GROMACS .gro file of C-alpha atoms in nm:
model
  431
    1MET     CA    1  -2.303  -2.092   2.045
    2SER     CA    2  -1.947  -2.095   2.169
    3GLY     CA    3  -1.828  -2.276   2.480
    4THR     CA    4  -1.986  -2.560   2.670
    5PRO     CA    5  -2.319  -2.518   2.847
    6ARG     CA    6  -2.158  -2.628   3.176
    7ARG     CA    7  -1.886  -2.365   3.156
    8ARG     CA    8  -2.138  -2.095   3.070
    9LEU     CA    9  -2.373  -2.196   3.353
   10LEU     CA   10  -2.087  -2.190   3.603
   11ALA     CA   11  -1.972  -1.850   3.485
   12THR     CA   12  -2.327  -1.714   3.493
   13ALA     CA   13  -2.388  -1.847   3.843
   14LEU     CA   14  -2.062  -1.700   3.967
   15ALA     CA   15  -2.142  -1.368   3.805
   16ALA     CA   16  -2.483  -1.356   3.970
   17VAL     CA   17  -2.325  -1.404   4.314
   18LEU     CA   18  -2.041  -1.160   4.267
   19LEU     CA   19  -2.259  -0.893   4.112
   20ALA     CA   20  -2.513  -0.898   4.393
   21PRO     CA   21  -2.344  -0.611   4.583
   22LEU     CA   22  -2.336  -0.407   4.262
   23ALA     CA   23  -2.703  -0.469   4.197
   24ALA     CA   24  -2.791  -0.340   4.542
   25CYS     CA   25  -2.604  -0.010   4.518
   26GLY     CA   26  -2.804   0.164   4.244
   27ASP     CA   27  -2.676   0.303   3.917
   28ASP     CA   28  -2.410   0.533   4.059
   29GLY     CA   29  -2.107   0.306   4.078
   30GLY     CA   30  -1.881   0.608   4.131
   31GLU     CA   31  -1.856   0.954   3.979
   32SER     CA   32  -1.819   0.954   3.602
   33PRO     CA   33  -1.578   1.207   3.447
   34ALA     CA   34  -1.739   1.478   3.238
   35VAL     CA   35  -1.738   1.428   2.863
   36ASP     CA   36  -1.576   1.767   2.802
   37SER     CA   37  -1.312   1.727   3.072
   38THR     CA   38  -0.941   1.749   2.994
   39LYS     CA   39  -0.862   1.489   3.258
   40PRO     CA   40  -0.709   1.175   3.099
   41VAL     CA   41  -0.960   0.894   3.062
   42GLU     CA   42  -0.890   0.539   2.945
   43LEU     CA   43  -1.196   0.341   2.842
   44SER     CA   44  -1.187  -0.035   2.799
   45ILE     CA   45  -1.388  -0.176   2.508
   46PHE     CA   46  -1.443  -0.540   2.410
   47TRP     CA   47  -1.594  -0.680   2.092
   48TRP     CA   48  -1.594  -0.993   1.878
   49GLY     CA   49  -1.513  -1.011   1.508
   50GLY     CA   50  -1.237  -1.079   1.260
   51ASP     CA   51  -0.930  -0.881   1.159
   52ALA     CA   52  -1.128  -0.657   0.924
   53ARG     CA   53  -1.375  -0.554   1.197
   54ALA     CA   54  -1.091  -0.493   1.439
   55LYS     CA   55  -0.916  -0.260   1.196
   56LEU     CA   56  -1.233  -0.062   1.121
   57THR     CA   57  -1.330  -0.035   1.488
   58GLU     CA   58  -0.983   0.084   1.583
   59GLU     CA   59  -0.999   0.349   1.309
   60ALA     CA   60  -1.337   0.469   1.441
   61LEU     CA   61  -1.209   0.488   1.798
   62ALA     CA   62  -0.904   0.682   1.679
   63LEU     CA   63  -1.143   0.942   1.535
   64TYR     CA   64  -1.300   0.984   1.879
   65THR     CA   65  -0.958   1.031   2.039
   66LYS     CA   66  -0.872   1.284   1.768
   67LYS     CA   67  -1.174   1.494   1.874
   68HIS     CA   68  -1.125   1.417   2.247
   69PRO     CA   69  -0.744   1.391   2.298
   70ASN     CA   70  -0.785   1.315   2.668
   71VAL     CA   71  -0.975   0.990   2.593
   72THR     CA   72  -0.785   0.677   2.495
   73PHE     CA   73  -0.895   0.316   2.466
   74LYS     CA   74  -0.787  -0.019   2.597
   75LYS     CA   75  -0.908  -0.232   2.306
   76THR     CA   76  -0.971  -0.606   2.327
   77TRP     CA   77  -1.129  -0.821   2.060
   78GLN     CA   78  -1.149  -1.184   1.961
   79ALA     CA   79  -1.337  -1.423   1.737
   80ASN     CA   80  -1.696  -1.510   1.829
   81GLN     CA   81  -1.580  -1.849   1.958
   82GLY     CA   82  -1.539  -1.815   2.334
   83TYR     CA   83  -1.636  -1.446   2.346
   84PHE     CA   84  -1.929  -1.485   2.582
   85ASP     CA   85  -1.737  -1.721   2.808
   86LYS     CA   86  -1.474  -1.451   2.850
   87LEU     CA   87  -1.734  -1.178   2.902
   88ALA     CA   88  -1.902  -1.390   3.171
   89THR     CA   89  -1.566  -1.435   3.345
   90LEU     CA   90  -1.494  -1.062   3.335
   91THR     CA   91  -1.832  -0.969   3.477
   92ALA     CA   92  -1.801  -1.239   3.743
   93GLY     CA   93  -1.487  -1.065   3.867
   94ASN     CA   94  -1.645  -0.716   3.850
   95ASP     CA   95  -1.387  -0.645   3.581
   96ALA     CA   96  -1.613  -0.598   3.281
   97PRO     CA   97  -1.503  -0.352   3.011
   98ASP     CA   98  -1.662  -0.008   3.015
   99ILE     CA   99  -1.814  -0.078   2.672
  100PHE     CA  100  -1.883  -0.424   2.534
  101GLN     CA  101  -2.049  -0.578   2.231
  102ILE     CA  102  -2.342  -0.813   2.292
  103ASP     CA  103  -2.622  -0.974   2.092
  104ASP     CA  104  -2.987  -1.059   2.149
  105ASN     CA  105  -2.903  -1.407   2.272
  106PHE     CA  106  -2.754  -1.259   2.590
  107LEU     CA  107  -2.883  -0.903   2.630
  108THR     CA  108  -3.169  -0.998   2.861
  109GLU     CA  109  -2.944  -1.219   3.071
  110TYR     CA  110  -2.691  -0.941   3.129
  111ALA     CA  111  -2.960  -0.677   3.181
  112SER     CA  112  -3.144  -0.892   3.435
  113ARG     CA  113  -2.819  -0.937   3.629
  114ASN     CA  114  -2.771  -0.558   3.638
  115VAL     CA  115  -2.453  -0.578   3.431
  116THR     CA  116  -2.575  -0.332   3.167
  117LEU     CA  117  -2.635   0.036   3.237
  118ASP     CA  118  -2.989   0.162   3.175
  119LEU     CA  119  -2.939   0.414   2.893
  120THR     CA  120  -3.292   0.555   2.903
  121SER     CA  121  -3.200   0.880   3.080
  122TYR     CA  122  -2.921   0.947   2.829
  123GLN     CA  123  -3.162   0.883   2.544
  124LYS     CA  124  -3.426   1.118   2.689
  125SER     CA  125  -3.172   1.394   2.745
  126GLY     CA  126  -3.037   1.363   2.389
  127LYS     CA  127  -2.690   1.260   2.504
  128LEU     CA  128  -2.763   0.931   2.330
  129ASP     CA  129  -2.936   1.026   2.008
  130THR     CA  130  -3.158   0.757   1.856
  131SER     CA  131  -3.384   1.002   1.672
  132LYS     CA  132  -3.254   0.886   1.334
  133PHE     CA  133  -3.290   0.515   1.419
  134PRO     CA  134  -3.595   0.317   1.306
  135GLU     CA  135  -3.809   0.306   1.620
  136SER     CA  136  -3.847  -0.070   1.610
  137LEU     CA  137  -3.468  -0.106   1.590
  138TRP     CA  138  -3.375   0.088   1.903
  139LYS     CA  139  -3.671  -0.062   2.089
  140TYR     CA  140  -3.521  -0.406   2.026
  141GLY     CA  141  -3.264  -0.307   2.290
  142VAL     CA  142  -3.522  -0.251   2.565
  143VAL     CA  143  -3.537  -0.507   2.846
  144ASP     CA  144  -3.791  -0.463   3.128
  145ASP     CA  145  -3.851  -0.102   3.023
  146LYS     CA  146  -3.478  -0.023   3.036
  147LEU     CA  147  -3.261   0.053   2.732
  148ALA     CA  148  -2.990  -0.209   2.787
  149GLY     CA  149  -2.805  -0.181   2.456
  150VAL     CA  150  -2.773   0.041   2.150
  151ALA     CA  151  -2.841  -0.139   1.824
  152PHE     CA  152  -2.542  -0.137   1.589
  153GLY     CA  153  -2.650  -0.268   1.253
  154GLU     CA  154  -2.993  -0.364   1.130
  155ASN     CA  155  -3.059  -0.711   1.000
  156THR     CA  156  -3.345  -0.948   0.925
  157GLN     CA  157  -3.404  -1.309   0.824
  158GLY     CA  158  -3.315  -1.407   0.468
  159LEU     CA  159  -3.371  -1.715   0.251
  160VAL     CA  160  -3.062  -1.746   0.029
  161PHE     CA  161  -3.105  -1.946  -0.292
  162ASN     CA  162  -2.885  -2.068  -0.577
  163LYS     CA  163  -2.977  -1.868  -0.886
  164THR     CA  164  -2.733  -2.048  -1.114
  165LYS     CA  165  -2.858  -2.401  -1.055
  166LEU     CA  166  -3.224  -2.296  -1.073
  167ALA     CA  167  -3.173  -2.107  -1.400
  168ALA     CA  168  -2.986  -2.400  -1.554
  169ALA     CA  169  -3.288  -2.621  -1.484
  170ASN     CA  170  -3.538  -2.355  -1.601
  171GLN     CA  171  -3.688  -2.337  -1.254
  172PRO     CA  172  -3.860  -2.027  -1.113
  173LEU     CA  173  -3.690  -1.845  -0.828
  174PRO     CA  174  -3.847  -1.833  -0.482
  175THR     CA  175  -4.021  -1.504  -0.407
  176THR     CA  176  -4.109  -1.300  -0.101
  177GLY     CA  177  -4.466  -1.368   0.006
  178MET     CA  178  -4.488  -1.735  -0.092
  179THR     CA  179  -4.688  -1.935   0.160
  180TRP     CA  180  -4.501  -2.207   0.345
  181GLU     CA  181  -4.698  -2.472   0.158
  182ALA     CA  182  -4.624  -2.306  -0.177
  183PHE     CA  183  -4.256  -2.285  -0.086
  184ILE     CA  184  -4.244  -2.657  -0.006
  185ASP     CA  185  -4.422  -2.730  -0.337
  186TRP     CA  186  -4.157  -2.517  -0.510
  187ALA     CA  187  -3.874  -2.697  -0.328
  188ALA     CA  188  -4.009  -3.041  -0.419
  189ALA     CA  189  -4.034  -2.942  -0.786
  190ALA     CA  190  -3.684  -2.794  -0.776
  191THR     CA  191  -3.549  -3.119  -0.631
  192THR     CA  192  -3.696  -3.314  -0.921
  193ALA     CA  193  -3.565  -3.071  -1.183
  194THR     CA  194  -3.213  -3.018  -1.047
  195LYS     CA  195  -3.146  -3.343  -0.858
  196VAL     CA  196  -3.042  -3.120  -0.566
  197PRO     CA  197  -3.270  -3.096  -0.259
  198GLY     CA  198  -3.477  -2.782  -0.291
  199THR     CA  199  -3.422  -2.652   0.059
  200GLN     CA  200  -3.237  -2.711   0.382
  201ASP     CA  201  -3.491  -2.831   0.640
  202PRO     CA  202  -3.532  -2.537   0.886
  203SER     CA  203  -3.729  -2.723   1.152
  204ALA     CA  204  -3.426  -2.688   1.383
  205ASP     CA  205  -3.378  -2.320   1.298
  206TYR     CA  206  -3.517  -2.090   1.567
  207LYS     CA  207  -3.530  -1.796   1.323
  208ALA     CA  208  -3.764  -1.977   1.088
  209PHE     CA  209  -3.977  -2.114   1.373
  210TRP     CA  210  -3.998  -1.763   1.520
  211ILE     CA  211  -4.118  -1.607   1.192
  212TRP     CA  212  -4.372  -1.886   1.144
  213LEU     CA  213  -4.506  -1.828   1.497
  214ARG     CA  214  -4.544  -1.454   1.438
  215GLN     CA  215  -4.744  -1.533   1.127
  216GLN     CA  216  -4.980  -1.732   1.352
  217ASN     CA  217  -5.020  -1.424   1.579
  218LYS     CA  218  -4.797  -1.585   1.838
  219ASP     CA  219  -4.434  -1.527   1.936
  220LEU     CA  220  -4.128  -1.698   2.072
  221TYR     CA  221  -4.171  -1.528   2.410
  222LYS     CA  222  -4.459  -1.361   2.589
  223GLY     CA  223  -4.353  -1.171   2.899
  224LYS     CA  224  -4.155  -1.411   3.115
  225GLU     CA  225  -4.300  -1.720   2.948
  226LEU     CA  226  -4.294  -1.903   2.617
  227GLY     CA  227  -4.526  -1.758   2.355
  228PHE     CA  228  -4.612  -2.097   2.202
  229THR     CA  229  -4.741  -2.441   2.299
  230ALA     CA  230  -4.640  -2.798   2.229
  231GLN     CA  231  -4.923  -2.808   1.974
  232ASP     CA  232  -4.758  -2.524   1.782
  233VAL     CA  233  -4.425  -2.706   1.779
  234THR     CA  234  -4.594  -3.027   1.666
  235ALA     CA  235  -4.753  -2.844   1.372
  236TRP     CA  236  -4.413  -2.696   1.282
  237PHE     CA  237  -4.241  -3.036   1.294
  238ASP     CA  238  -4.528  -3.194   1.097
  239LEU     CA  239  -4.491  -2.931   0.825
  240TRP     CA  240  -4.129  -3.028   0.768
  241LYS     CA  241  -4.183  -3.400   0.804
  242GLY     CA  242  -4.418  -3.365   0.508
  243ALA     CA  243  -4.148  -3.175   0.318
  244ARG     CA  244  -3.891  -3.447   0.387
  245ASP     CA  245  -4.137  -3.716   0.277
  246ARG     CA  246  -4.168  -3.532  -0.056
  247LYS     CA  247  -3.787  -3.514  -0.099
  248ALA     CA  248  -3.803  -3.133  -0.082
  249THR     CA  249  -3.518  -3.143   0.171
  250PRO     CA  250  -3.196  -3.343   0.208
  251THR     CA  251  -3.174  -3.658   0.416
  252ALA     CA  252  -3.140  -3.635   0.795
  253ASP     CA  253  -2.760  -3.669   0.797
  254VAL     CA  254  -2.718  -3.382   0.551
  255ILE     CA  255  -2.974  -3.167   0.733
  256ARG     CA  256  -2.774  -3.222   1.051
  257GLU     CA  257  -2.459  -3.116   0.867
  258GLY     CA  258  -2.634  -2.794   0.766
  259ASN     CA  259  -2.741  -2.732   1.126
  260ALA     CA  260  -2.387  -2.772   1.255
  261THR     CA  261  -2.175  -2.584   1.002
  262ASP     CA  262  -2.071  -2.219   1.002
  263ILE     CA  263  -2.193  -1.965   0.750
  264THR     CA  264  -1.919  -2.040   0.497
  265LYS     CA  265  -2.032  -2.404   0.467
  266GLN     CA  266  -2.409  -2.374   0.455
  267LEU     CA  267  -2.575  -2.626   0.221
  268VAL     CA  268  -2.653  -2.359  -0.041
  269VAL     CA  269  -2.275  -2.306  -0.065
  270THR     CA  270  -2.169  -2.671  -0.058
  271GLY     CA  271  -2.425  -2.762  -0.324
  272LYS     CA  272  -2.625  -2.995  -0.100
  273ALA     CA  273  -2.940  -2.780  -0.106
  274LEU     CA  274  -3.074  -2.497  -0.321
  275THR     CA  275  -3.165  -2.273  -0.026
  276SER     CA  276  -3.035  -2.197   0.324
  277TRP     CA  277  -3.198  -2.008   0.611
  278VAL     CA  278  -2.970  -1.729   0.728
  279TRP     CA  279  -2.961  -1.354   0.794
  280VAL     CA  280  -2.986  -1.117   0.497
  281ASN     CA  281  -2.649  -0.956   0.569
  282GLN     CA  282  -2.477  -1.297   0.542
  283LEU     CA  283  -2.534  -1.313   0.166
  284PRO     CA  284  -2.195  -1.154   0.082
  285GLU     CA  285  -2.007  -1.403   0.300
  286LEU     CA  286  -2.195  -1.693   0.142
  287GLN     CA  287  -2.129  -1.557  -0.206
  288LYS     CA  288  -1.754  -1.551  -0.140
  289ASN     CA  289  -1.761  -1.928  -0.094
  290THR     CA  290  -1.931  -2.037  -0.417
  291LYS     CA  291  -1.890  -1.964  -0.786
  292ASP     CA  292  -2.267  -1.990  -0.837
  293GLU     CA  293  -2.474  -1.673  -0.822
  294LEU     CA  294  -2.687  -1.646  -0.510
  295GLY     CA  295  -2.998  -1.443  -0.435
  296VAL     CA  296  -3.199  -1.368  -0.121
  297VAL     CA  297  -3.568  -1.317  -0.036
  298ALA     CA  298  -3.772  -1.306   0.285
  299TYR     CA  299  -3.870  -1.623   0.466
  300PRO     CA  300  -4.201  -1.771   0.342
  301GLY     CA  301  -4.533  -1.635   0.461
  302ASP     CA  302  -4.632  -1.277   0.533
  303PRO     CA  303  -4.312  -1.065   0.538
  304LYS     CA  304  -4.471  -0.834   0.796
  305ALA     CA  305  -4.373  -1.098   1.052
  306GLN     CA  306  -4.010  -1.000   1.004
  307TRP     CA  307  -3.863  -0.709   1.197
  308ALA     CA  308  -3.564  -0.478   1.228
  309ARG     CA  309  -3.339  -0.704   1.428
  310ALA     CA  310  -3.030  -0.554   1.589
  311ALA     CA  311  -2.737  -0.739   1.438
  312LEU     CA  312  -2.565  -0.667   1.770
  313TYR     CA  313  -2.547  -0.400   2.038
  314PHE     CA  314  -2.299  -0.194   2.234
  315SER     CA  315  -2.372  -0.178   2.607
  316VAL     CA  316  -2.211   0.012   2.894
  317TYR     CA  317  -2.103  -0.168   3.211
  318ARG     CA  318  -2.320  -0.054   3.500
  319GLY     CA  319  -2.023  -0.066   3.736
  320SER     CA  320  -1.809   0.163   3.519
  321ASP     CA  321  -1.684   0.483   3.680
  322LYS     CA  322  -1.668   0.643   3.333
  323LYS     CA  323  -2.028   0.595   3.227
  324ASP     CA  324  -2.087   0.940   3.077
  325VAL     CA  325  -1.783   0.919   2.853
  326ALA     CA  326  -1.867   0.559   2.757
  327VAL     CA  327  -2.218   0.663   2.648
  328ASP     CA  328  -2.072   0.955   2.452
  329VAL     CA  329  -1.842   0.714   2.268
  330ILE     CA  330  -2.134   0.490   2.172
  331ASN     CA  331  -2.332   0.794   2.058
  332PHE     CA  332  -2.033   0.901   1.846
  333LEU     CA  333  -1.991   0.558   1.689
  334ALA     CA  334  -2.361   0.546   1.599
  335ASN     CA  335  -2.414   0.900   1.473
  336ASP     CA  336  -2.091   1.056   1.347
  337PRO     CA  337  -2.091   1.071   0.962
  338GLU     CA  338  -1.715   1.023   0.939
  339VAL     CA  339  -1.734   0.714   1.159
  340GLY     CA  340  -2.020   0.588   0.944
  341LYS     CA  341  -1.793   0.592   0.639
  342VAL     CA  342  -1.527   0.400   0.831
  343LEU     CA  343  -1.749   0.129   0.980
  344GLY     CA  344  -1.967   0.092   0.670
  345THR     CA  345  -2.186  -0.217   0.683
  346ASP     CA  346  -1.947  -0.438   0.880
  347ARG     CA  347  -2.196  -0.482   1.163
  348GLY     CA  348  -2.504  -0.465   0.940
  349LEU     CA  349  -2.689  -0.165   0.800
  350PRO     CA  350  -2.597   0.149   1.000
  351PRO     CA  351  -2.870   0.225   1.257
  352ASN     CA  352  -2.873   0.598   1.179
  353LEU     CA  353  -3.081   0.629   0.861
  354ASP     CA  354  -2.900   0.941   0.736
  355ILE     CA  355  -2.563   0.770   0.770
  356ARG     CA  356  -2.706   0.456   0.616
  357ALA     CA  357  -2.811   0.649   0.306
  358SER     CA  358  -2.465   0.805   0.267
  359VAL     CA  359  -2.286   0.473   0.321
  360LEU     CA  360  -2.497   0.274   0.076
  361GLY     CA  361  -2.398   0.495  -0.213
  362SER     CA  362  -2.037   0.380  -0.180
  363VAL     CA  363  -2.107   0.006  -0.174
  364THR     CA  364  -1.959  -0.171  -0.478
  365ASP     CA  365  -1.990  -0.541  -0.385
  366ALA     CA  366  -2.282  -0.688  -0.584
  367ALA     CA  367  -2.387  -0.934  -0.312
  368MET     CA  368  -2.377  -0.662  -0.048
  369LYS     CA  369  -2.588  -0.436  -0.271
  370THR     CA  370  -2.842  -0.715  -0.311
  371SER     CA  371  -2.864  -0.779   0.062
  372ILE     CA  372  -2.904  -0.405   0.129
  373GLU     CA  373  -3.177  -0.371  -0.133
  374VAL     CA  374  -3.369  -0.666   0.014
  375GLU     CA  375  -3.328  -0.532   0.369
  376ASN     CA  376  -3.450  -0.188   0.265
  377THR     CA  377  -3.745  -0.335   0.074
  378LEU     CA  378  -3.847  -0.553   0.366
  379GLY     CA  379  -3.800  -0.256   0.598
  380LYS     CA  380  -4.105  -0.094   0.441
  381THR     CA  381  -4.326  -0.375   0.574
  382PHE     CA  382  -4.151  -0.465   0.900
  383GLY     CA  383  -4.386  -0.540   1.186
  384PRO     CA  384  -4.316  -0.429   1.544
  385SER     CA  385  -4.013  -0.581   1.709
  386PRO     CA  386  -4.074  -0.871   1.945
  387GLN     CA  387  -3.936  -0.852   2.297
  388VAL     CA  388  -3.568  -0.929   2.331
  389PRO     CA  389  -3.521  -1.304   2.396
  390LEU     CA  390  -3.533  -1.417   2.758
  391LYS     CA  391  -3.242  -1.546   2.960
  392GLY     CA  392  -3.195  -1.907   2.857
  393HIS     CA  393  -3.249  -1.830   2.489
  394SER     CA  394  -2.927  -2.000   2.381
  395THR     CA  395  -3.040  -2.318   2.559
  396LEU     CA  396  -3.381  -2.295   2.391
  397ARG     CA  397  -3.206  -2.277   2.053
  398SER     CA  398  -2.996  -2.585   2.121
  399GLU     CA  399  -3.297  -2.776   2.254
  400LEU     CA  400  -3.492  -2.696   1.936
  401ILE     CA  401  -3.208  -2.843   1.730
  402LYS     CA  402  -3.204  -3.155   1.948
  403ALA     CA  403  -3.581  -3.203   1.920
  404ALA     CA  404  -3.597  -3.137   1.545
  405GLU     CA  405  -3.309  -3.373   1.473
  406SER     CA  406  -3.475  -3.649   1.674
  407VAL     CA  407  -3.776  -3.620   1.442
  408GLN     CA  408  -3.559  -3.600   1.131
  409ALA     CA  409  -3.378  -3.918   1.234
  410GLY     CA  410  -3.704  -4.100   1.308
  411LYS     CA  411  -3.624  -4.134   1.678
  412ALA     CA  412  -3.933  -3.943   1.790
  413THR     CA  413  -4.268  -3.838   1.648
  414PRO     CA  414  -4.333  -3.466   1.599
  415ALA     CA  415  -4.563  -3.468   1.903
  416GLN     CA  416  -4.313  -3.648   2.126
  417ALA     CA  417  -4.027  -3.419   2.025
  418ALA     CA  418  -4.247  -3.113   2.070
  419GLU     CA  419  -4.338  -3.208   2.426
  420ALA     CA  420  -3.973  -3.271   2.512
  421PHE     CA  421  -3.869  -2.938   2.359
  422VAL     CA  422  -4.132  -2.734   2.541
  423THR     CA  423  -4.042  -2.895   2.873
  424ALA     CA  424  -3.671  -2.819   2.819
  425ALA     CA  425  -3.744  -2.466   2.696
  426LYS     CA  426  -3.958  -2.384   3.000
  427SER     CA  427  -3.681  -2.509   3.225
  428ALA     CA  428  -3.421  -2.301   3.041
  429ILE     CA  429  -3.601  -1.969   3.079
  430SER     CA  430  -3.700  -2.028   3.441
  431LYS     CA  431  -3.346  -2.070   3.573
   0.00000   0.00000   0.00000
């Protein structure tokens, strides 16, 4: 996650103090101009992404202005690095953009601080139409019974593997539905056959831990508390210690490298492991960075534990004096067919299923087609969405990495590291 924990904590604390008057004044925040008004309206909108996303988003916003000439946009975007530090600073000064992009690492935090507008009334009135969204997808934007963000892009967990190296060694490919034990057996055999570690060790990966928990009828969070115990974490760390002992994974230093690198340098791309634990929609980006052919399946275990995760959301600033127009813009971006063709799959699979179907027919990239096919296949068995992660989720993620790496390096036993992680995680979500 971008920025230092200290900077983020300071910004969050400052925001909480400065937003207190806003939280006390209700949802009004000033009269919002009517959507069909001819009065000039300038909306500010902030998102993260690269040049390609910026171009597509600007094209989509231009379509809205074409249909509503009185509405223009003050557009700001930047790379993911530092995005949430800047958003925290803007909200701390009551200067947040009318519309901003956010993800599930921070949605609860911003909703609990009354930064995000509750969109429930707009949804119920039809002004925000989610009727063509998978139910579990839009519900993954609900925090404390309030719709805090509109899902833009569906995604789920994906195990990406190197088809080329496995085929060259006459090794079977991993499949959806393998048990965790069977997968580790497969990875150990693949290591022997290819001389490349069969899998990146995911003990530090919160996505993999989360799926594994759901397969044990538990969860990452339960209400305002953790949904797991130190005993659960110990079992998870023990599972992967056994895998490392069998040479199914790389050595600790290489595992750490895989934990720390960005998507373009995952071990499945650099040739240091045959599989990496990512999101399904990241397959195309991985494929761009290797000449080997890659494939993707669900994480091990029962695939029903996976869910329609919002790749990201758009939220409306609760203090905006242009709320109605801001909501109409989000509704337009999510449901207009012409916009759907422009935005494509840049933010994940379109949330509107009708638009998704029309967009998928125009996809030509082989890796993107594969990721879409896998997502759609898994979508038939998705379980209900878990609750959106609690405030402190980003700290929990970093603490899991710290604990797992201490076990990988032999500095702590699984039980010791598990106790330390649970203590740190409880502290993180209670602040």
